[in-house]
């Protein structure tokens, strides 16, 4: 689980997993959770992380944004990327970021998460799939 510098902070994918036992999703879809830890470098997150977006992409090039269809109660110390921008985090702090997706079951085996920040465009940070 290597870390990568992006948007003035050090990003690490900590987990990419299916969420089982949830209700309300279509039978051909799978809820996926992407979890990150981010060690803040440049504390100006409102500028450096503007329009912070986590996406999933599969081997066929299809992309998904986080879903609002399924709402999970996150632990108190975990937040979506868009909230972390306004957290008041200081340089050296570690943030826990999570995003929930709803993807077709046939895509689940090849999905990879990526992070997009306005200040870094046209570049984005794409992660390898975690090894089992």
JSON list of C-alpha atoms in Angstrom, two decimals:
[
{"chain": "A", "resi": 1, "resn": "UNK", "atom": "CA", "xyz": [0.00, 0.00, 0.00]},
{"chain": "A", "resi": 2, "resn": "UNK", "atom": "CA", "xyz": [2.25, 2.71, -1.28]},
{"chain": "A", "resi": 3, "resn": "UNK", "atom": "CA", "xyz": [1.59, 6.38, -0.75]},
{"chain": "A", "resi": 4, "resn": "UNK", "atom": "CA", "xyz": [1.72, 8.99, -3.50]},
{"chain": "A", "resi": 5, "resn": "UNK", "atom": "CA", "xyz": [2.12, 12.77, -3.34]},
{"chain": "A", "resi": 6, "resn": "UNK", "atom": "CA", "xyz": [-0.84, 14.60, -4.87]},
{"chain": "A", "resi": 7, "resn": "UNK", "atom": "CA", "xyz": [-2.39, 17.99, -4.21]},
{"chain": "A", "resi": 8, "resn": "UNK", "atom": "CA", "xyz": [0.26, 18.81, -1.61]},
{"chain": "A", "resi": 9, "resn": "UNK", "atom": "CA", "xyz": [-0.55, 15.75, 0.52]},
{"chain": "A", "resi": 10, "resn": "UNK", "atom": "CA", "xyz": [0.37, 12.07, 0.71]},
{"chain": "A", "resi": 11, "resn": "UNK", "atom": "CA", "xyz": [-2.47, 9.77, -0.39]},
{"chain": "A", "resi": 12, "resn": "UNK", "atom": "CA", "xyz": [-2.69, 6.06, 0.42]},
{"chain": "A", "resi": 13, "resn": "UNK", "atom": "CA", "xyz": [-5.44, 3.65, -0.66]},
{"chain": "A", "resi": 14, "resn": "UNK", "atom": "CA", "xyz": [-6.18, 1.60, 2.47]},
{"chain": "A", "resi": 15, "resn": "UNK", "atom": "CA", "xyz": [-9.10, -0.51, 1.24]},
{"chain": "A", "resi": 16, "resn": "UNK", "atom": "CA", "xyz": [-11.24, -1.19, -1.84]},
{"chain": "A", "resi": 17, "resn": "UNK", "atom": "CA", "xyz": [-14.01, -3.63, -1.05]},
{"chain": "A", "resi": 18, "resn": "UNK", "atom": "CA", "xyz": [-17.56, -4.70, -1.75]},
{"chain": "A", "resi": 19, "resn": "UNK", "atom": "CA", "xyz": [-20.12, -3.76, 0.90]},
{"chain": "A", "resi": 20, "resn": "UNK", "atom": "CA", "xyz": [-22.35, -6.74, 1.58]},
{"chain": "A", "resi": 21, "resn": "UNK", "atom": "CA", "xyz": [-25.62, -6.84, 3.49]},
{"chain": "A", "resi": 22, "resn": "UNK", "atom": "CA", "xyz": [-26.90, -3.54, 2.13]},
{"chain": "A", "resi": 23, "resn": "UNK", "atom": "CA", "xyz": [-30.42, -3.19, 0.80]},
{"chain": "A", "resi": 24, "resn": "UNK", "atom": "CA", "xyz": [-31.83, -0.99, -1.92]},
{"chain": "A", "resi": 25, "resn": "UNK", "atom": "CA", "xyz": [-29.36, -1.56, -4.74]},
{"chain": "A", "resi": 26, "resn": "UNK", "atom": "CA", "xyz": [-30.29, -3.20, -8.06]},
{"chain": "A", "resi": 27, "resn": "UNK", "atom": "CA", "xyz": [-29.52, -6.94, -8.22]},
{"chain": "A", "resi": 28, "resn": "UNK", "atom": "CA", "xyz": [-26.92, -6.45, -10.98]},
{"chain": "A", "resi": 29, "resn": "UNK", "atom": "CA", "xyz": [-25.06, -3.76, -9.01]},
{"chain": "A", "resi": 30, "resn": "UNK", "atom": "CA", "xyz": [-22.51, -4.00, -6.24]},
{"chain": "A", "resi": 31, "resn": "UNK", "atom": "CA", "xyz": [-21.79, -1.35, -3.60]},
{"chain": "A", "resi": 32, "resn": "UNK", "atom": "CA", "xyz": [-18.04, -0.64, -3.42]},
{"chain": "A", "resi": 33, "resn": "UNK", "atom": "CA", "xyz": [-16.22, 1.28, -0.70]},
{"chain": "A", "resi": 34, "resn": "UNK", "atom": "CA", "xyz": [-12.91, 3.04, -1.37]},
{"chain": "A", "resi": 35, "resn": "UNK", "atom": "CA", "xyz": [-11.01, 4.10, 1.74]},
{"chain": "A", "resi": 36, "resn": "UNK", "atom": "CA", "xyz": [-7.93, 6.32, 1.89]},
{"chain": "A", "resi": 37, "resn": "UNK", "atom": "CA", "xyz": [-5.66, 7.85, 4.48]},
{"chain": "A", "resi": 38, "resn": "UNK", "atom": "CA", "xyz": [-4.16, 11.20, 3.58]},
{"chain": "A", "resi": 39, "resn": "UNK", "atom": "CA", "xyz": [-1.25, 12.81, 5.40]},
{"chain": "A", "resi": 40, "resn": "UNK", "atom": "CA", "xyz": [-1.73, 16.53, 4.94]},
{"chain": "A", "resi": 41, "resn": "UNK", "atom": "CA", "xyz": [1.28, 18.42, 3.63]},
{"chain": "A", "resi": 42, "resn": "UNK", "atom": "CA", "xyz": [0.04, 21.77, 2.35]},
{"chain": "A", "resi": 43, "resn": "UNK", "atom": "CA", "xyz": [-2.78, 22.67, 4.76]},
{"chain": "A", "resi": 44, "resn": "UNK", "atom": "CA", "xyz": [-4.55, 24.95, 2.24]},
{"chain": "A", "resi": 45, "resn": "UNK", "atom": "CA", "xyz": [-6.98, 22.16, 1.38]},
{"chain": "A", "resi": 46, "resn": "UNK", "atom": "CA", "xyz": [-9.72, 24.53, 0.22]},
{"chain": "A", "resi": 47, "resn": "UNK", "atom": "CA", "xyz": [-7.42, 25.62, -2.60]},
{"chain": "A", "resi": 48, "resn": "UNK", "atom": "CA", "xyz": [-5.35, 22.46, -3.18]},
{"chain": "A", "resi": 49, "resn": "UNK", "atom": "CA", "xyz": [-8.30, 20.03, -2.98]},
{"chain": "A", "resi": 50, "resn": "UNK", "atom": "CA", "xyz": [-10.93, 22.16, -4.73]},
{"chain": "A", "resi": 51, "resn": "UNK", "atom": "CA", "xyz": [-13.47, 19.91, -6.50]},
{"chain": "A", "resi": 52, "resn": "UNK", "atom": "CA", "xyz": [-11.89, 16.85, -4.88]},
{"chain": "A", "resi": 53, "resn": "UNK", "atom": "CA", "xyz": [-13.47, 13.87, -6.64]},
{"chain": "A", "resi": 54, "resn": "UNK", "atom": "CA", "xyz": [-12.85, 10.17, -6.19]},
{"chain": "A", "resi": 55, "resn": "UNK", "atom": "CA", "xyz": [-13.84, 8.00, -9.14]},
{"chain": "A", "resi": 56, "resn": "UNK", "atom": "CA", "xyz": [-13.73, 4.33, -10.03]},
{"chain": "A", "resi": 57, "resn": "UNK", "atom": "CA", "xyz": [-12.76, 3.13, -13.51]},
{"chain": "A", "resi": 58, "resn": "UNK", "atom": "CA", "xyz": [-12.80, -0.39, -14.92]},
{"chain": "A", "resi": 59, "resn": "UNK", "atom": "CA", "xyz": [-10.63, -2.09, -17.53]},
{"chain": "A", "resi": 60, "resn": "UNK", "atom": "CA", "xyz": [-13.16, -1.19, -20.26]},
{"chain": "A", "resi": 61, "resn": "UNK", "atom": "CA", "xyz": [-12.73, 2.53, -19.49]},
{"chain": "A", "resi": 62, "resn": "UNK", "atom": "CA", "xyz": [-16.11, 2.99, -17.81]},
{"chain": "A", "resi": 63, "resn": "UNK", "atom": "CA", "xyz": [-16.15, 5.45, -14.88]},
{"chain": "A", "resi": 64, "resn": "UNK", "atom": "CA", "xyz": [-18.32, 5.92, -11.81]},
{"chain": "A", "resi": 65, "resn": "UNK", "atom": "CA", "xyz": [-18.72, 8.79, -9.37]},
{"chain": "A", "resi": 66, "resn": "UNK", "atom": "CA", "xyz": [-19.64, 8.24, -5.72]},
{"chain": "A", "resi": 67, "resn": "UNK", "atom": "CA", "xyz": [-23.30, 7.42, -5.25]},
{"chain": "A", "resi": 68, "resn": "UNK", "atom": "CA", "xyz": [-25.90, 9.23, -3.20]},
{"chain": "A", "resi": 69, "resn": "UNK", "atom": "CA", "xyz": [-28.34, 6.35, -3.69]},
{"chain": "A", "resi": 70, "resn": "UNK", "atom": "CA", "xyz": [-26.81, 4.39, -0.82]},
{"chain": "A", "resi": 71, "resn": "UNK", "atom": "CA", "xyz": [-25.94, 6.28, 2.31]},
{"chain": "A", "resi": 72, "resn": "UNK", "atom": "CA", "xyz": [-23.62, 4.68, 4.79]},
{"chain": "A", "resi": 73, "resn": "UNK", "atom": "CA", "xyz": [-23.07, 5.98, 8.28]},
{"chain": "A", "resi": 74, "resn": "UNK", "atom": "CA", "xyz": [-19.36, 6.72, 8.38]},
{"chain": "A", "resi": 75, "resn": "UNK", "atom": "CA", "xyz": [-17.40, 6.50, 11.63]},
{"chain": "A", "resi": 76, "resn": "UNK", "atom": "CA", "xyz": [-16.85, 9.91, 13.24]},
{"chain": "A", "resi": 77, "resn": "UNK", "atom": "CA", "xyz": [-13.22, 10.04, 12.09]},
{"chain": "A", "resi": 78, "resn": "UNK", "atom": "CA", "xyz": [-14.03, 9.24, 8.41]},
{"chain": "A", "resi": 79, "resn": "UNK", "atom": "CA", "xyz": [-15.38, 11.75, 5.90]},
{"chain": "A", "resi": 80, "resn": "UNK", "atom": "CA", "xyz": [-15.96, 12.21, 2.19]},
{"chain": "A", "resi": 81, "resn": "UNK", "atom": "CA", "xyz": [-13.30, 14.08, 0.24]},
{"chain": "A", "resi": 82, "resn": "UNK", "atom": "CA", "xyz": [-15.52, 17.13, -0.22]},
{"chain": "A", "resi": 83, "resn": "UNK", "atom": "CA", "xyz": [-15.93, 17.50, 3.56]},
{"chain": "A", "resi": 84, "resn": "UNK", "atom": "CA", "xyz": [-12.24, 16.96, 4.29]},
{"chain": "A", "resi": 85, "resn": "UNK", "atom": "CA", "xyz": [-11.46, 20.15, 2.35]},
{"chain": "A", "resi": 86, "resn": "UNK", "atom": "CA", "xyz": [-13.20, 22.15, 5.09]},
{"chain": "A", "resi": 87, "resn": "UNK", "atom": "CA", "xyz": [-11.99, 20.09, 8.06]},
{"chain": "A", "resi": 88, "resn": "UNK", "atom": "CA", "xyz": [-9.40, 22.61, 9.20]},
{"chain": "A", "resi": 89, "resn": "UNK", "atom": "CA", "xyz": [-6.70, 19.93, 9.02]},
{"chain": "A", "resi": 90, "resn": "UNK", "atom": "CA", "xyz": [-3.16, 21.12, 9.68]},
{"chain": "A", "resi": 91, "resn": "UNK", "atom": "CA", "xyz": [0.06, 20.07, 8.02]},
{"chain": "A", "resi": 92, "resn": "UNK", "atom": "CA", "xyz": [1.05, 16.67, 9.40]},
{"chain": "A", "resi": 93, "resn": "UNK", "atom": "CA", "xyz": [-2.54, 15.62, 10.25]},
{"chain": "A", "resi": 94, "resn": "UNK", "atom": "CA", "xyz": [-3.84, 12.34, 8.86]},
{"chain": "A", "resi": 95, "resn": "UNK", "atom": "CA", "xyz": [-7.35, 12.30, 7.39]},
{"chain": "A", "resi": 96, "resn": "UNK", "atom": "CA", "xyz": [-9.48, 9.24, 6.69]},
{"chain": "A", "resi": 97, "resn": "UNK", "atom": "CA", "xyz": [-11.44, 9.62, 3.44]},
{"chain": "A", "resi": 98, "resn": "UNK", "atom": "CA", "xyz": [-14.14, 7.26, 2.15]},
{"chain": "A", "resi": 99, "resn": "UNK", "atom": "CA", "xyz": [-16.34, 7.09, -0.95]},
{"chain": "A", "resi": 100, "resn": "UNK", "atom": "CA", "xyz": [-19.22, 4.72, -1.75]},
{"chain": "A", "resi": 101, "resn": "UNK", "atom": "CA", "xyz": [-19.94, 3.60, -5.31]},
{"chain": "A", "resi": 102, "resn": "UNK", "atom": "CA", "xyz": [-22.56, 1.48, -7.04]},
{"chain": "A", "resi": 103, "resn": "UNK", "atom": "CA", "xyz": [-21.03, -0.40, -9.98]},
{"chain": "A", "resi": 104, "resn": "UNK", "atom": "CA", "xyz": [-22.22, -3.21, -12.26]},
{"chain": "A", "resi": 105, "resn": "UNK", "atom": "CA", "xyz": [-21.19, -6.61, -10.91]},
{"chain": "A", "resi": 106, "resn": "UNK", "atom": "CA", "xyz": [-19.26, -7.33, -14.12]},
{"chain": "A", "resi": 107, "resn": "UNK", "atom": "CA", "xyz": [-17.01, -4.32, -13.46]},
{"chain": "A", "resi": 108, "resn": "UNK", "atom": "CA", "xyz": [-16.08, -5.15, -9.87]},
{"chain": "A", "resi": 109, "resn": "UNK", "atom": "CA", "xyz": [-13.13, -7.39, -10.74]},
{"chain": "A", "resi": 110, "resn": "UNK", "atom": "CA", "xyz": [-11.21, -4.69, -12.65]},
{"chain": "A", "resi": 111, "resn": "UNK", "atom": "CA", "xyz": [-12.12, -1.39, -10.95]},
{"chain": "A", "resi": 112, "resn": "UNK", "atom": "CA", "xyz": [-9.40, 0.99, -9.83]},
{"chain": "A", "resi": 113, "resn": "UNK", "atom": "CA", "xyz": [-9.88, 4.21, -7.85]},
{"chain": "A", "resi": 114, "resn": "UNK", "atom": "CA", "xyz": [-8.54, 7.59, -8.89]},
{"chain": "A", "resi": 115, "resn": "UNK", "atom": "CA", "xyz": [-8.47, 11.03, -7.26]},
{"chain": "A", "resi": 116, "resn": "UNK", "atom": "CA", "xyz": [-9.05, 14.25, -9.20]},
{"chain": "A", "resi": 117, "resn": "UNK", "atom": "CA", "xyz": [-8.30, 17.73, -7.82]},
{"chain": "A", "resi": 118, "resn": "UNK", "atom": "CA", "xyz": [-8.86, 20.99, -9.73]},
{"chain": "A", "resi": 119, "resn": "UNK", "atom": "CA", "xyz": [-5.39, 22.28, -8.82]},
{"chain": "A", "resi": 120, "resn": "UNK", "atom": "CA", "xyz": [-3.74, 19.20, -10.37]},
{"chain": "A", "resi": 121, "resn": "UNK", "atom": "CA", "xyz": [-5.71, 18.94, -13.62]},
{"chain": "A", "resi": 122, "resn": "UNK", "atom": "CA", "xyz": [-5.16, 17.62, -16.23]},
{"chain": "A", "resi": 123, "resn": "UNK", "atom": "CA", "xyz": [-3.39, 15.09, -13.98]},
{"chain": "A", "resi": 124, "resn": "UNK", "atom": "CA", "xyz": [-5.08, 12.69, -11.61]},
{"chain": "A", "resi": 125, "resn": "UNK", "atom": "CA", "xyz": [-3.85, 10.07, -9.17]},
{"chain": "A", "resi": 126, "resn": "UNK", "atom": "CA", "xyz": [-4.81, 6.51, -10.12]},
{"chain": "A", "resi": 127, "resn": "UNK", "atom": "CA", "xyz": [-4.25, 3.63, -7.71]},
{"chain": "A", "resi": 128, "resn": "UNK", "atom": "CA", "xyz": [-3.49, 0.00, -8.44]},
{"chain": "A", "resi": 129, "resn": "UNK", "atom": "CA", "xyz": [-5.97, -2.57, -7.22]},
{"chain": "A", "resi": 130, "resn": "UNK", "atom": "CA", "xyz": [-5.03, -3.80, -3.75]},
{"chain": "A", "resi": 131, "resn": "UNK", "atom": "CA", "xyz": [-3.45, -7.23, -3.71]},
{"chain": "A", "resi": 132, "resn": "UNK", "atom": "CA", "xyz": [-5.56, -9.82, -1.91]}
]
